[in-house]
Each structure stands twice: as C-alpha cells, then as structure tokens.
CSV table of C-alpha atoms in Angstrom, one decimal:
chain,number,residue,atom,x,y,z
A,1,MET,CA,-6.9,19.0,19.0
A,2,ASN,CA,-7.1,17.3,22.4
A,3,SER,CA,-5.7,13.8,22.1
A,4,SER,CA,-6.3,12.6,25.7
A,5,LEU,CA,-8.0,9.3,26.5
A,6,SER,CA,-11.1,11.2,27.6
A,7,ASP,CA,-11.5,12.7,24.2
A,8,PRO,CA,-14.3,11.0,22.1
A,9,ALA,CA,-12.5,11.9,18.9
A,10,PHE,CA,-9.4,10.1,20.0
A,11,TRP,CA,-11.3,6.8,20.4
A,12,SER,CA,-13.2,7.2,17.1
A,13,ARG,CA,-9.8,8.0,15.4
A,14,LEU,CA,-8.2,4.9,17.0
A,15,GLN,CA,-11.1,2.6,15.9
A,16,PHE,CA,-11.1,3.9,12.3
A,17,GLY,CA,-7.3,3.8,12.2
A,18,PHE,CA,-7.2,0.2,13.4
A,19,THR,CA,-9.9,-1.0,11.0
A,20,LEU,CA,-8.4,0.8,8.1
A,21,THR,CA,-4.9,-0.5,8.8
A,22,TYR,CA,-6.1,-4.0,9.1
A,23,HIS,CA,-8.3,-3.8,6.0
A,24,TYR,CA,-5.5,-2.5,3.8
A,25,LEU,CA,-3.4,-5.5,4.5
A,26,PHE,CA,-5.6,-7.3,1.9
A,27,PRO,CA,-6.3,-4.8,-1.0
A,28,GLN,CA,-2.6,-4.0,-1.3
A,29,LEU,CA,-1.9,-7.6,-2.2
A,30,THR,CA,-4.8,-8.1,-4.5
A,31,MET,CA,-3.8,-4.9,-6.4
A,32,GLY,CA,-0.2,-6.1,-6.4
A,33,LEU,CA,-1.1,-9.6,-7.7
A,34,ALA,CA,-3.7,-8.6,-10.3
A,35,TRP,CA,-1.4,-7.6,-13.1
A,36,PHE,CA,0.9,-10.6,-12.5
A,37,LEU,CA,-2.1,-12.8,-13.3
A,38,VAL,CA,-2.9,-10.8,-16.4
A,39,TYR,CA,0.8,-11.1,-17.5
A,40,TRP,CA,1.0,-14.8,-16.9
A,41,LYS,CA,-2.3,-15.5,-18.7
A,42,TRP,CA,-1.1,-13.4,-21.7
A,43,ARG,CA,2.2,-15.4,-21.8
A,44,ALA,CA,0.2,-18.6,-21.7
A,45,LEU,CA,-1.8,-17.5,-24.7
A,46,ARG,CA,1.3,-16.4,-26.6
A,47,THR,CA,3.5,-19.4,-25.8
A,48,GLY,CA,1.1,-22.2,-25.0
A,49,ASN,CA,3.3,-23.0,-22.0
A,50,GLU,CA,1.3,-24.7,-19.3
A,51,GLU,CA,3.5,-23.4,-16.5
A,52,TYR,CA,2.0,-19.9,-16.9
A,53,ASP,CA,-1.5,-21.3,-16.6
A,54,LYS,CA,-0.4,-23.2,-13.4
A,55,ALA,CA,0.9,-20.0,-12.0
A,56,VAL,CA,-2.4,-18.2,-12.7
A,57,ARG,CA,-4.5,-21.0,-11.1
A,58,PHE,CA,-2.3,-21.1,-8.0
A,59,TRP,CA,-2.2,-17.3,-7.4
A,60,ALA,CA,-5.9,-16.8,-8.4
A,61,LYS,CA,-6.7,-18.8,-5.2
A,62,ILE,CA,-4.5,-16.5,-3.1
A,63,PHE,CA,-6.1,-13.5,-4.8
A,64,GLY,CA,-9.6,-14.8,-4.0
A,65,LEU,CA,-8.8,-15.3,-0.3
A,66,ASN,CA,-7.4,-11.8,-0.1
A,67,PHE,CA,-10.4,-10.4,-1.9
A,68,ALA,CA,-12.8,-12.1,0.4
A,69,LEU,CA,-11.1,-10.8,3.6
A,70,GLY,CA,-10.8,-7.3,2.0
A,71,VAL,CA,-14.5,-7.2,1.5
A,72,VAL,CA,-15.3,-8.5,5.0
A,73,THR,CA,-12.9,-6.0,6.7
A,74,GLY,CA,-13.9,-3.1,4.4
A,75,ILE,CA,-17.7,-3.1,5.1
A,76,PRO,CA,-17.4,-1.9,8.8
A,77,MET,CA,-15.4,1.2,7.6
A,78,GLU,CA,-18.4,2.2,5.4
A,79,PHE,CA,-20.7,2.1,8.5
A,80,GLN,CA,-18.2,4.1,10.6
A,81,PHE,CA,-18.8,7.1,8.4
A,82,GLY,CA,-22.4,7.1,9.8
A,83,THR,CA,-21.8,5.8,13.3
A,84,ASN,CA,-18.5,7.4,14.4
A,85,TRP,CA,-18.1,10.3,11.9
A,86,ALA,CA,-21.7,11.5,11.3
A,87,GLU,CA,-20.8,15.2,11.5
A,88,PHE,CA,-18.1,14.7,8.8
A,89,SER,CA,-20.4,12.7,6.6
A,90,ARG,CA,-23.2,15.3,6.9
A,91,TYR,CA,-20.7,18.1,6.0
A,92,ALA,CA,-18.7,16.5,3.2
A,93,GLY,CA,-21.0,13.7,2.1
A,94,GLY,CA,-22.1,15.6,-1.0
A,95,VAL,CA,-18.5,15.4,-2.3
A,96,ILE,CA,-16.9,12.2,-0.9
A,97,GLY,CA,-20.2,10.3,-1.4
A,98,GLN,CA,-19.7,10.7,-5.2
A,99,THR,CA,-16.5,8.7,-5.4
A,100,LEU,CA,-17.4,6.2,-2.7
A,101,GLY,CA,-20.5,5.4,-4.7
A,102,MET,CA,-18.5,5.2,-7.9
A,103,GLU,CA,-16.1,2.8,-6.2
A,104,GLY,CA,-19.0,0.5,-5.3
A,105,LEU,CA,-20.9,0.8,-8.6
A,106,PHE,CA,-18.2,0.8,-11.2
A,107,ALA,CA,-15.1,-0.8,-9.6
A,108,PHE,CA,-16.1,-3.2,-6.8
A,109,PHE,CA,-18.9,-4.7,-8.9
A,110,LEU,CA,-16.5,-5.2,-11.9
A,111,GLU,CA,-13.9,-6.9,-9.8
A,112,SER,CA,-16.3,-9.1,-7.8
A,113,ALA,CA,-18.3,-10.1,-10.9
A,114,PHE,CA,-15.2,-11.6,-12.6
A,115,VAL,CA,-13.2,-12.9,-9.6
A,116,GLY,CA,-15.2,-16.1,-9.5
A,117,ALA,CA,-14.8,-16.6,-13.3
A,118,LEU,CA,-11.0,-16.1,-12.8
A,119,ILE,CA,-10.8,-18.7,-10.1
A,120,TRP,CA,-13.2,-21.4,-11.3
A,121,GLY,CA,-14.1,-20.5,-14.9
A,122,GLU,CA,-11.0,-21.4,-16.9
A,123,LYS,CA,-12.4,-24.5,-18.6
A,124,ARG,CA,-15.8,-23.0,-19.3
A,125,LEU,CA,-14.5,-19.7,-20.5
A,126,GLY,CA,-11.6,-21.0,-22.6
A,127,PRO,CA,-8.1,-19.3,-22.7
A,128,ARG,CA,-9.1,-16.0,-24.4
A,129,TYR,CA,-12.1,-15.2,-22.2
A,130,HIS,CA,-10.2,-16.4,-19.1
A,131,PHE,CA,-7.6,-13.8,-20.0
A,132,LEU,CA,-10.3,-11.1,-20.4
A,133,ALA,CA,-11.6,-12.1,-17.0
A,134,ALA,CA,-8.1,-11.5,-15.5
A,135,VAL,CA,-8.0,-8.1,-17.2
A,136,ALA,CA,-11.4,-7.2,-15.8
A,137,VAL,CA,-10.4,-8.2,-12.2
A,138,ALA,CA,-7.2,-6.3,-12.4
A,139,SER,CA,-8.9,-3.2,-13.9
A,140,GLY,CA,-11.6,-3.4,-11.2
A,141,SER,CA,-9.1,-3.6,-8.4
A,142,TRP,CA,-7.1,-0.6,-9.6
A,143,LEU,CA,-10.1,1.4,-10.5
A,144,SER,CA,-11.4,0.8,-6.9
A,145,GLY,CA,-8.1,2.1,-5.6
A,146,PHE,CA,-8.4,5.2,-7.8
A,147,PHE,CA,-11.8,6.2,-6.5
A,148,ILE,CA,-10.8,5.6,-2.9
A,149,LEU,CA,-7.6,7.6,-3.3
A,150,VAL,CA,-9.5,10.5,-5.0
A,151,THR,CA,-11.7,10.6,-1.8
A,152,ASN,CA,-8.6,10.7,0.4
A,153,ALA,CA,-6.9,13.2,-1.9
A,154,PHE,CA,-9.8,15.6,-1.4
A,155,MET,CA,-9.2,15.4,2.3
A,156,GLN,CA,-5.5,16.2,1.8
A,157,HIS,CA,-6.0,18.9,-0.9
A,158,PRO,CA,-9.6,19.9,-1.4
A,159,VAL,CA,-10.5,21.0,-5.0
A,160,GLY,CA,-13.6,21.1,-7.1
A,161,TYR,CA,-16.0,21.9,-4.3
A,162,ARG,CA,-18.4,24.6,-3.3
A,163,MET,CA,-20.4,25.7,-0.3
A,164,GLU,CA,-24.1,24.9,-0.6
A,165,ALA,CA,-27.2,25.5,1.5
A,166,GLY,CA,-26.6,24.9,5.2
A,167,SER,CA,-22.9,25.4,4.9
A,168,LEU,CA,-22.4,21.9,3.5
A,169,LEU,CA,-20.0,20.9,0.8
A,170,GLY,CA,-21.0,20.0,-2.8
A,171,ILE,CA,-19.4,19.3,-6.1
A,172,ALA,CA,-18.6,22.4,-8.2
A,173,SER,CA,-16.5,20.6,-10.8
A,174,LEU,CA,-16.6,16.8,-11.1
A,175,ARG,CA,-13.6,17.0,-13.5
A,176,ALA,CA,-11.5,19.0,-11.1
A,177,TYR,CA,-12.4,16.7,-8.2
A,178,LEU,CA,-11.6,13.4,-10.1
A,179,LEU,CA,-8.4,14.9,-11.6
A,180,ASN,CA,-7.1,16.4,-8.4
A,181,PRO,CA,-3.3,16.6,-8.9
A,182,TRP,CA,-2.8,15.2,-5.4
A,183,ALA,CA,-5.0,12.2,-6.4
A,184,LEU,CA,-3.0,11.4,-9.5
A,185,VAL,CA,0.3,11.5,-7.7
A,186,GLU,CA,-1.1,9.6,-4.7
A,187,PHE,CA,-2.6,6.9,-6.9
A,188,ALA,CA,0.7,6.4,-8.8
A,189,HIS,CA,2.7,6.2,-5.5
A,190,ASN,CA,0.2,3.9,-3.9
A,191,GLN,CA,-0.2,1.5,-6.7
A,192,MET,CA,3.6,1.1,-7.1
A,193,ALA,CA,3.7,0.3,-3.4
A,194,ALA,CA,1.1,-2.3,-3.9
A,195,LEU,CA,3.2,-3.8,-6.7
A,196,VAL,CA,6.1,-4.0,-4.2
A,197,THR,CA,3.9,-6.0,-1.8
A,198,GLY,CA,2.8,-8.3,-4.5
A,199,SER,CA,6.3,-8.8,-5.9
A,200,PHE,CA,7.8,-9.6,-2.4
A,201,VAL,CA,5.0,-12.1,-1.7
A,202,ILE,CA,5.5,-13.9,-5.0
A,203,ALA,CA,9.3,-13.9,-4.6
A,204,ALA,CA,8.9,-15.2,-1.0
A,205,VAL,CA,6.9,-18.2,-2.2
A,206,GLY,CA,9.3,-18.9,-5.0
A,207,ALA,CA,12.2,-18.7,-2.5
A,208,LEU,CA,10.3,-21.1,-0.2
A,209,TYR,CA,9.9,-23.7,-3.0
A,210,SER,CA,13.5,-23.3,-4.1
A,211,LEU,CA,14.8,-23.8,-0.5
A,212,ARG,CA,12.6,-26.9,0.0
A,213,ARG,CA,13.4,-28.3,-3.5
A,214,LEU,CA,9.7,-28.3,-4.4
A,215,HIS,CA,7.9,-27.3,-7.6
A,216,PRO,CA,11.3,-26.2,-9.2
A,217,THR,CA,9.8,-24.7,-12.4
A,218,GLN,CA,7.1,-22.8,-10.6
A,219,GLY,CA,9.5,-21.7,-7.9
A,220,GLN,CA,11.9,-20.2,-10.5
A,221,LEU,CA,9.0,-18.6,-12.3
A,222,TYR,CA,7.8,-16.9,-9.1
A,223,LEU,CA,11.3,-15.8,-8.1
A,224,ARG,CA,12.0,-14.2,-11.5
A,225,ALA,CA,8.8,-12.4,-11.8
A,226,GLY,CA,8.9,-11.3,-8.1
A,227,ILE,CA,12.5,-9.9,-8.2
A,228,ARG,CA,12.1,-8.2,-11.6
A,229,MET,CA,8.9,-6.4,-10.8
A,230,GLY,CA,10.1,-5.8,-7.3
A,231,LEU,CA,13.0,-3.9,-8.5
A,232,ILE,CA,11.0,-1.8,-10.9
A,233,ALA,CA,8.3,-1.0,-8.5
A,234,SER,CA,10.6,-0.3,-5.6
A,235,VAL,CA,12.5,2.3,-7.7
A,236,LEU,CA,9.2,3.8,-9.0
A,237,VAL,CA,7.9,4.2,-5.4
A,238,ALA,CA,10.9,6.3,-4.6
A,239,PHE,CA,11.2,8.2,-7.9
A,240,PRO,CA,9.3,9.7,-9.6
A,241,THR,CA,6.1,9.0,-7.5
A,242,GLY,CA,7.6,9.4,-4.0
A,243,ASP,CA,9.5,12.5,-5.1
A,244,GLN,CA,6.3,14.1,-6.6
A,245,GLN,CA,4.4,13.2,-3.4
A,246,ALA,CA,7.0,15.0,-1.3
A,247,LYS,CA,6.7,18.1,-3.6
A,248,MET,CA,2.9,18.0,-3.2
A,249,VAL,CA,3.3,18.0,0.6
A,250,GLY,CA,5.9,20.9,0.4
A,251,LYS,CA,3.6,23.0,-1.8
A,252,HIS,CA,0.2,22.4,-0.2
A,253,GLN,CA,1.1,21.3,3.4
A,254,PRO,CA,4.3,23.0,4.4
A,255,VAL,CA,3.6,22.6,8.1
A,256,THR,CA,3.3,18.8,7.6
A,257,LEU,CA,6.6,18.7,5.7
A,258,ALA,CA,8.3,20.5,8.6
A,259,ALA,CA,6.8,18.0,11.1
A,260,MET,CA,7.8,15.0,9.0
A,261,GLU,CA,11.4,16.2,9.1
A,262,GLY,CA,11.3,17.5,12.7
A,263,ARG,CA,12.2,21.0,11.4
A,264,PHE,CA,11.3,23.7,13.8
A,265,GLU,CA,13.2,26.6,12.2
A,266,GLY,CA,12.9,27.5,8.5
A,267,ARG,CA,15.9,27.9,6.4
A,268,THR,CA,17.5,27.6,2.9
A,269,MET,CA,19.8,24.6,2.2
A,270,ALA,CA,17.6,22.6,4.6
A,271,GLY,CA,18.9,19.1,5.1
A,272,VAL,CA,17.2,15.7,5.3
A,273,ALA,CA,17.7,14.1,8.7
A,274,MET,CA,19.2,10.7,8.3
A,275,ILE,CA,18.9,10.2,12.1
A,276,GLY,CA,17.6,12.3,14.9
A,277,GLN,CA,15.0,12.5,17.7
A,278,PRO,CA,12.3,15.2,17.6
A,279,ASN,CA,12.1,17.1,20.9
A,280,VAL,CA,8.8,19.0,20.6
A,281,ALA,CA,9.0,20.5,24.1
A,282,ALA,CA,12.4,22.1,23.3
A,283,HIS,CA,11.5,22.9,19.6
A,284,ARG,CA,14.5,21.1,18.2
A,285,LEU,CA,15.7,17.8,16.6
A,286,ASP,CA,18.2,16.1,19.0
A,287,ASN,CA,21.4,14.5,17.7
A,288,PRO,CA,20.7,15.2,14.0
A,289,ILE,CA,22.8,13.8,11.2
A,290,GLU,CA,21.7,15.5,8.0
A,291,VAL,CA,22.4,15.5,4.3
A,292,PRO,CA,22.8,19.3,3.7
A,293,GLY,CA,20.4,20.9,1.2
A,294,ALA,CA,18.6,17.6,0.4
A,295,LEU,CA,15.2,18.6,1.8
A,296,SER,CA,15.2,21.9,-0.1
A,297,PHE,CA,16.0,20.1,-3.3
A,298,LEU,CA,13.6,17.2,-2.8
A,299,ALA,CA,10.7,19.4,-1.8
A,300,TYR,CA,11.1,22.5,-4.0
A,301,GLY,CA,13.7,21.6,-6.7
A,302,THR,CA,16.7,23.7,-5.8
A,303,PHE,CA,19.2,23.5,-2.9
A,304,GLN,CA,18.6,27.2,-2.2
A,305,SER,CA,14.8,26.8,-1.7
A,306,TYR,CA,13.4,28.0,1.6
A,307,VAL,CA,11.8,25.2,3.8
A,308,HIS,CA,9.4,26.5,6.4
A,309,GLY,CA,9.7,25.6,10.0
A,310,LEU,CA,7.1,24.6,12.5
A,311,ASP,CA,7.8,27.8,14.6
A,312,GLU,CA,6.4,29.8,11.7
A,313,TYR,CA,2.9,28.4,12.3
A,314,PRO,CA,0.5,28.5,15.3
A,315,ALA,CA,0.9,25.3,17.4
A,316,ALA,CA,-2.9,24.7,16.9
A,317,VAL,CA,-2.3,23.7,13.3
A,318,TRP,CA,0.7,21.5,13.9
A,319,PRO,CA,0.2,17.7,13.4
A,320,ASP,CA,-0.8,16.5,16.9
A,321,ASN,CA,1.7,13.6,17.1
A,322,ILE,CA,4.9,14.9,15.6
A,323,GLU,CA,7.1,12.2,17.1
A,324,LEU,CA,5.0,9.4,15.6
A,325,LEU,CA,4.7,11.2,12.2
A,326,TYR,CA,8.5,11.8,12.1
A,327,TYR,CA,9.4,8.1,12.9
A,328,SER,CA,6.7,6.7,10.5
A,329,PHE,CA,8.1,8.8,7.7
A,330,HIS,CA,11.7,8.0,8.3
A,331,LEU,CA,11.2,4.3,8.8
A,332,MET,CA,9.1,4.2,5.6
A,333,ILE,CA,12.0,5.8,3.7
A,334,THR,CA,14.5,3.5,5.2
A,335,LEU,CA,12.5,0.3,4.3
A,336,GLY,CA,12.0,1.6,0.7
A,337,THR,CA,15.7,2.1,0.3
A,338,ILE,CA,16.4,-1.4,1.6
A,339,PHE,CA,13.9,-2.8,-0.9
A,340,ILE,CA,15.7,-1.2,-3.8
A,341,PHE,CA,19.1,-2.6,-2.7
A,342,LEU,CA,17.7,-6.1,-1.9
A,343,MET,CA,15.9,-6.5,-5.3
A,344,ALA,CA,18.9,-5.0,-7.2
A,345,TYR,CA,21.2,-7.5,-5.6
A,346,ALA,CA,18.8,-10.4,-6.2
A,347,ASN,CA,18.5,-9.4,-9.9
A,348,PHE,CA,22.3,-9.2,-10.1
A,349,GLN,CA,22.6,-12.7,-8.7
A,350,HIS,CA,19.9,-14.0,-11.1
A,351,TRP,CA,21.8,-12.4,-14.0
A,352,ARG,CA,25.0,-14.3,-12.8
A,353,GLY,CA,22.9,-17.5,-12.7
A,354,ARG,CA,23.6,-17.8,-8.9
A,355,LEU,CA,20.2,-16.9,-7.4
A,356,GLY,CA,18.9,-20.5,-7.1
A,357,SER,CA,22.1,-21.7,-5.4
A,358,SER,CA,22.4,-18.7,-3.0
A,359,SER,CA,20.7,-20.2,0.1
A,360,TRP,CA,21.2,-17.1,2.3
A,361,LEU,CA,19.6,-14.8,-0.3
A,362,LEU,CA,16.7,-17.1,-0.8
A,363,TRP,CA,16.1,-17.0,3.0
A,364,VAL,CA,16.2,-13.3,3.0
A,365,LEU,CA,13.7,-13.1,0.1
A,366,MET,CA,11.5,-15.6,1.9
A,367,LEU,CA,11.5,-13.7,5.2
A,368,ALA,CA,11.3,-10.2,3.7
A,369,PHE,CA,7.6,-10.4,2.6
A,370,PRO,CA,6.1,-8.7,5.7
A,371,PHE,CA,8.2,-5.6,5.3
A,372,PRO,CA,6.3,-4.1,2.4
A,373,TYR,CA,3.2,-4.4,4.5
A,374,ILE,CA,4.9,-2.5,7.3
A,375,ALA,CA,6.2,0.2,4.8
A,376,ASN,CA,2.7,0.6,3.4
A,377,THR,CA,1.2,1.0,6.8
A,378,LEU,CA,3.9,3.6,7.7
A,379,GLY,CA,3.2,5.5,4.5
A,380,TRP,CA,-0.5,5.7,5.3
A,381,MET,CA,0.3,6.7,8.9
A,382,THR,CA,2.5,9.5,7.5
A,383,ALA,CA,-0.2,10.8,5.2
A,384,GLU,CA,-3.0,10.7,7.8
A,385,LEU,CA,-1.0,11.9,10.8
A,386,GLY,CA,0.4,14.6,8.7
A,387,ARG,CA,-3.1,15.9,7.8
A,388,GLN,CA,-4.1,16.4,11.4
A,389,PRO,CA,-5.7,18.4,13.0
A,390,TRP,CA,-7.8,18.6,9.8
A,391,LEU,CA,-10.2,16.1,8.4
A,392,ILE,CA,-10.4,18.2,5.2
A,393,TYR,CA,-7.2,20.1,5.1
A,394,GLY,CA,-7.6,23.8,5.8
A,395,ILE,CA,-11.5,23.8,6.0
A,396,PHE,CA,-12.8,21.2,8.4
A,397,GLN,CA,-11.1,20.0,11.6
A,398,THR,CA,-11.1,16.5,13.0
A,399,GLY,CA,-12.6,17.7,16.3
A,400,GLN,CA,-15.7,18.9,14.4
A,401,GLY,CA,-16.3,15.6,12.5
A,402,TYR,CA,-16.9,12.9,15.1
A,403,SER,CA,-20.4,11.8,16.2
A,404,LYS,CA,-21.3,13.7,19.4
A,405,LEU,CA,-24.0,11.2,20.4
A,406,VAL,CA,-21.7,8.1,20.5
A,407,SER,CA,-20.0,7.7,23.9
A,408,ASN,CA,-16.5,6.7,24.6
A,409,GLY,CA,-17.8,3.5,26.2
A,410,ASN,CA,-19.6,2.5,23.0
A,411,VAL,CA,-16.6,3.2,20.8
A,412,ILE,CA,-14.2,1.2,23.1
A,413,PHE,CA,-16.7,-1.7,23.3
A,414,THR,CA,-16.9,-2.0,19.5
A,415,LEU,CA,-13.2,-1.5,19.1
A,416,ILE,CA,-12.6,-4.5,21.5
A,417,GLY,CA,-15.1,-6.5,19.3
A,418,PHE,CA,-13.2,-5.6,16.1
A,419,VAL,CA,-9.9,-6.6,17.6
A,420,GLY,CA,-11.3,-10.0,18.7
A,421,LEU,CA,-13.1,-10.6,15.4
A,422,TYR,CA,-10.2,-9.5,13.2
A,423,PHE,CA,-7.8,-11.7,15.2
A,424,VAL,CA,-10.0,-14.8,14.4
A,425,LEU,CA,-10.3,-13.8,10.7
A,426,GLY,CA,-6.5,-13.3,10.6
A,427,VAL,CA,-5.8,-16.7,12.0
A,428,LEU,CA,-8.3,-18.3,9.6
A,429,PHE,CA,-6.8,-16.4,6.6
A,430,LEU,CA,-3.2,-17.5,7.5
A,431,TYR,CA,-4.4,-21.1,7.8
A,432,LEU,CA,-6.1,-21.1,4.4
A,433,VAL,CA,-3.2,-19.3,2.6
A,434,GLY,CA,-0.7,-21.6,4.3
A,435,ARG,CA,-2.7,-24.6,3.2
A,436,GLU,CA,-2.7,-23.4,-0.4
A,437,ILE,CA,1.1,-22.7,-0.4
A,438,ALA,CA,1.7,-26.1,1.2
A,439,HIS,CA,-0.4,-27.8,-1.5
A,440,GLY,CA,1.4,-25.9,-4.1
A,441,PRO,CA,0.7,-25.3,-7.8
A,442,GLY,CA,-0.2,-28.8,-8.9
A,443,GLU,CA,1.5,-32.1,-8.1
A,444,VAL,CA,4.4,-32.1,-5.8
A,445,VAL,CA,7.7,-32.3,-7.7
A,446,THR,CA,10.9,-32.7,-5.7
A,447,ILE,CA,14.5,-32.8,-6.8
A,448,PRO,CA,17.6,-34.0,-5.0
A,449,GLU,CA,19.8,-31.3,-3.6
A,450,GLU,CA,22.8,-32.3,-5.8
A,451,GLU,CA,20.7,-31.8,-8.9
A,452,HIS,CA,19.2,-28.4,-7.8
A,453,GLU,CA,21.9,-26.2,-9.3
A,454,ALA,CA,21.6,-28.1,-12.7
A,455,VAL,CA,17.9,-27.6,-12.7
A,456,ALA,CA,18.2,-23.9,-11.8
A,457,ALA,CA,20.7,-23.5,-14.7
A,458,SER,CA,18.4,-25.2,-17.2
A,459,LEU,CA,15.5,-23.1,-16.1
A,460,GLN,CA,17.7,-20.0,-16.5
A,461,GLU,CA,18.2,-21.0,-20.2
A,462,GLU,CA,14.5,-21.5,-20.7
A,463,ARG,CA,13.7,-17.9,-19.8
A,464,LEU,CA,10.2,-18.5,-18.6
A,465,VAL,CA,9.7,-14.9,-17.6
C-alpha cells in the first residue's frame, strides 16, 4: 500500500491511530482499577476495616475521571467508521456492527449505569449494594473490552463470516465469531496488560505518599496492592498470554512474525533478536545479537520448527512499515521484562520489611507509572502495524477501506482539531487527577521522618492487604 503523504489512506490511518492511541490511555486504567475496587470493597465487608472503604472512595474518583475522558475520546472513533472508513463499514458492517452494538448495549450501559452509584451512592446503597455496584462497574468495563477485542480479532483472524448479496460480509456463526480463538487470547493478554497499568498507578501513588510521609496507612495499602498485583499481572502478560499471542501470530500471520523479528530468510533454529536494526533495502538484520532457537520454540513449540522469512512472500503483502513494527515489538518486550524484575524486587523488599524505608525504590515505583502506558501503546502498534496491508487479514486491504469522497485537506484539518482539543482535555484531566491525589484519601495525616520506619513496620504486621 502507498504510504506517501499524498495518499488519502495515510491521513485517515494517522487520524484514527492518533485518536485510538489517545483514547486507550483511559480505558486501560479503568479496566486496571476496576477489580481493585471490588477487592477492597469485599475486604471492607469482611473485616469492617474503614481503611478499605477509604481506598474505594479515593480511587473511585480517579476511576470516574478516567471513565469520563474515555467516553469523550471514544465517541469520535465511532464516527470515523462512517466518515473516514465508509467503504470498510459498508463491506464489514454486517459483522463488526454486531459486537460494536453489543458493546454499547450490554457493556457500556452496564458500566455507566453504576459508575455514579459507585462514586456517590455509598451511604444511600449501604455496604452490600455498594459492593454490587463495584462488581457491576468492573464487569461492564471488562465486558466492554471483550466486545471491542472480538471486533479487532475478526480483523486479525476472520472467522464465523460469510459473503452475502453485493459481496458484503455477514455473520455465518455468531458463536464462532464471539469465541474466535484469537479474541480469547487477545482478551486475556490485553486485560493482564491493563492490570499492569492499574497496579503501577496505584503503587506510584502509594510511593508518593510514603516519600512525602502523608497518609501512611493508605500509602502502605496502595503500595502492597500495587506491587503484588503488578508482579502477578506482569508475569501473566508474558506467559501464558503473551506466549499464546505469539503462537497465534506464527500460525495465522507468519509474514507478520517474520517482520516483527526482522527475519528475511526462513530457517529452523531461528533465534530471537535481542538487538539489531532491520535493513529492509538490503533484506537483512544489521548487527544482530540473537538467542539461538528461541523464536522457533516460542512461535511453534520446538527448537527445530521452521520459521518463515519475509523473502518467501510477495513484497505487496509485507507490513508496510517493518522498521516501526520491529522496534515497537522489541521495546514492548523489553519494558515487559523490566516490569517483572522491578515488581519482583519490590515484593522481595516488602517481604524483608524494607520497602517503606527504601527511598530510591519508592522513587523508582513513583516514576515508573508512565511506562505501562507506553508498553500498551507499543503492543497495539505491533498488532495493528503487523496486520497491514490488510484491514481484515487476507480478505480486505486497507487501501480499499477508506472514504474516497473525503479529501486529504479535510482529514488533516480535523486531525489538527483533534490534537488541539485532546491537548486541552489532557491538561484538564491531569489537573483534576493531580488535585485529587494532592487532597488524598481523607484528612491529611503526616508522620515525622524518624517515626516512618516504625510506622511502616507496624503496618507490615497489620497485613492490610
């Protein structure tokens, strides 16, 4: 596909990519926070400890702000299906419209109906019904993610469809469509990544309070919950969910796997490149440092498995930006590995009773929260760049899907508008969240620096989480 600046499809892709990337900054945190709220509310019911209710009240406000921005930034994407991608919507609307409609009817309405009750309805609902409201919000947020990911999985690995009148797609088997194996693996992988984001954000706030000697009980509660779930989720992102995702790509998109690893020649005992620079013009990976046999094993289960190379396929079906795909994939893997080691070390220090007194580690945890956002963005870039030049893999190309009546000038003008509007929304969001964090969970409680280690030790014994 032509990817020059004069290509209308390029600008439509850029606009959708920008709005999608910006939008997903918010749902990944709401999906990552949701089950923390359920857990803390359940613990409050079981133990009667007010600290858990305080945590729910505080983080429900952060959740609500994220939810609001997610709604505002998600609506333009729905319209882009009709404005920028009308040909794709006409061709595949009979399939993808099913799950997009289900997402709005069953999932979004469930989440939005109870999010207000979660934030403001605690006294009126009472503890048990407030807990059920938290469950409804969490279920709605994850169900919403499922329907969206089923839609995306169809574009990656189309199943359950048929050709209808006018050569348009329709549903042949709703069961096959909803239970697409790609969708199930992608959902598990994506939701674990969202939990990583939520865990890092919660741990960062806990680290901030610990460093500033504020809200000691709540700070320790956030730290413990964040690092524990952060370790579990970071491991699950890599294995088994990431491993199964790689196997899906190897089985159904072998040309994508070759591009992700910068592999131009097929071979057995194919290695994973730890470092290297793809040289597309020369059809090679420059300066590679590889782990021998690792790619064969990870993608196909044995070291002797054959991994296809890009040179085995026509250049017309290669991903159209191999360099960006390669670096997105490898940076994502690098960050994921760092997350595992960081959270493992934080849990080790917590087990030793030294987490609260380790200032440098608290600083690292506080400053690390943006990196899961970056890793999630890189993961989606890998998935979507890898699918090119197809909108629906193997049956409908990207160059066929954009709206032919929308000029480059119109797309660029609205893109500029989105950038300006989203900048303002981003600044407003950061201000509101920063204000909530500065206010904290209840009244400000400070402790002298010399007493901080003793307080941390006493909280360790209480085992709030």
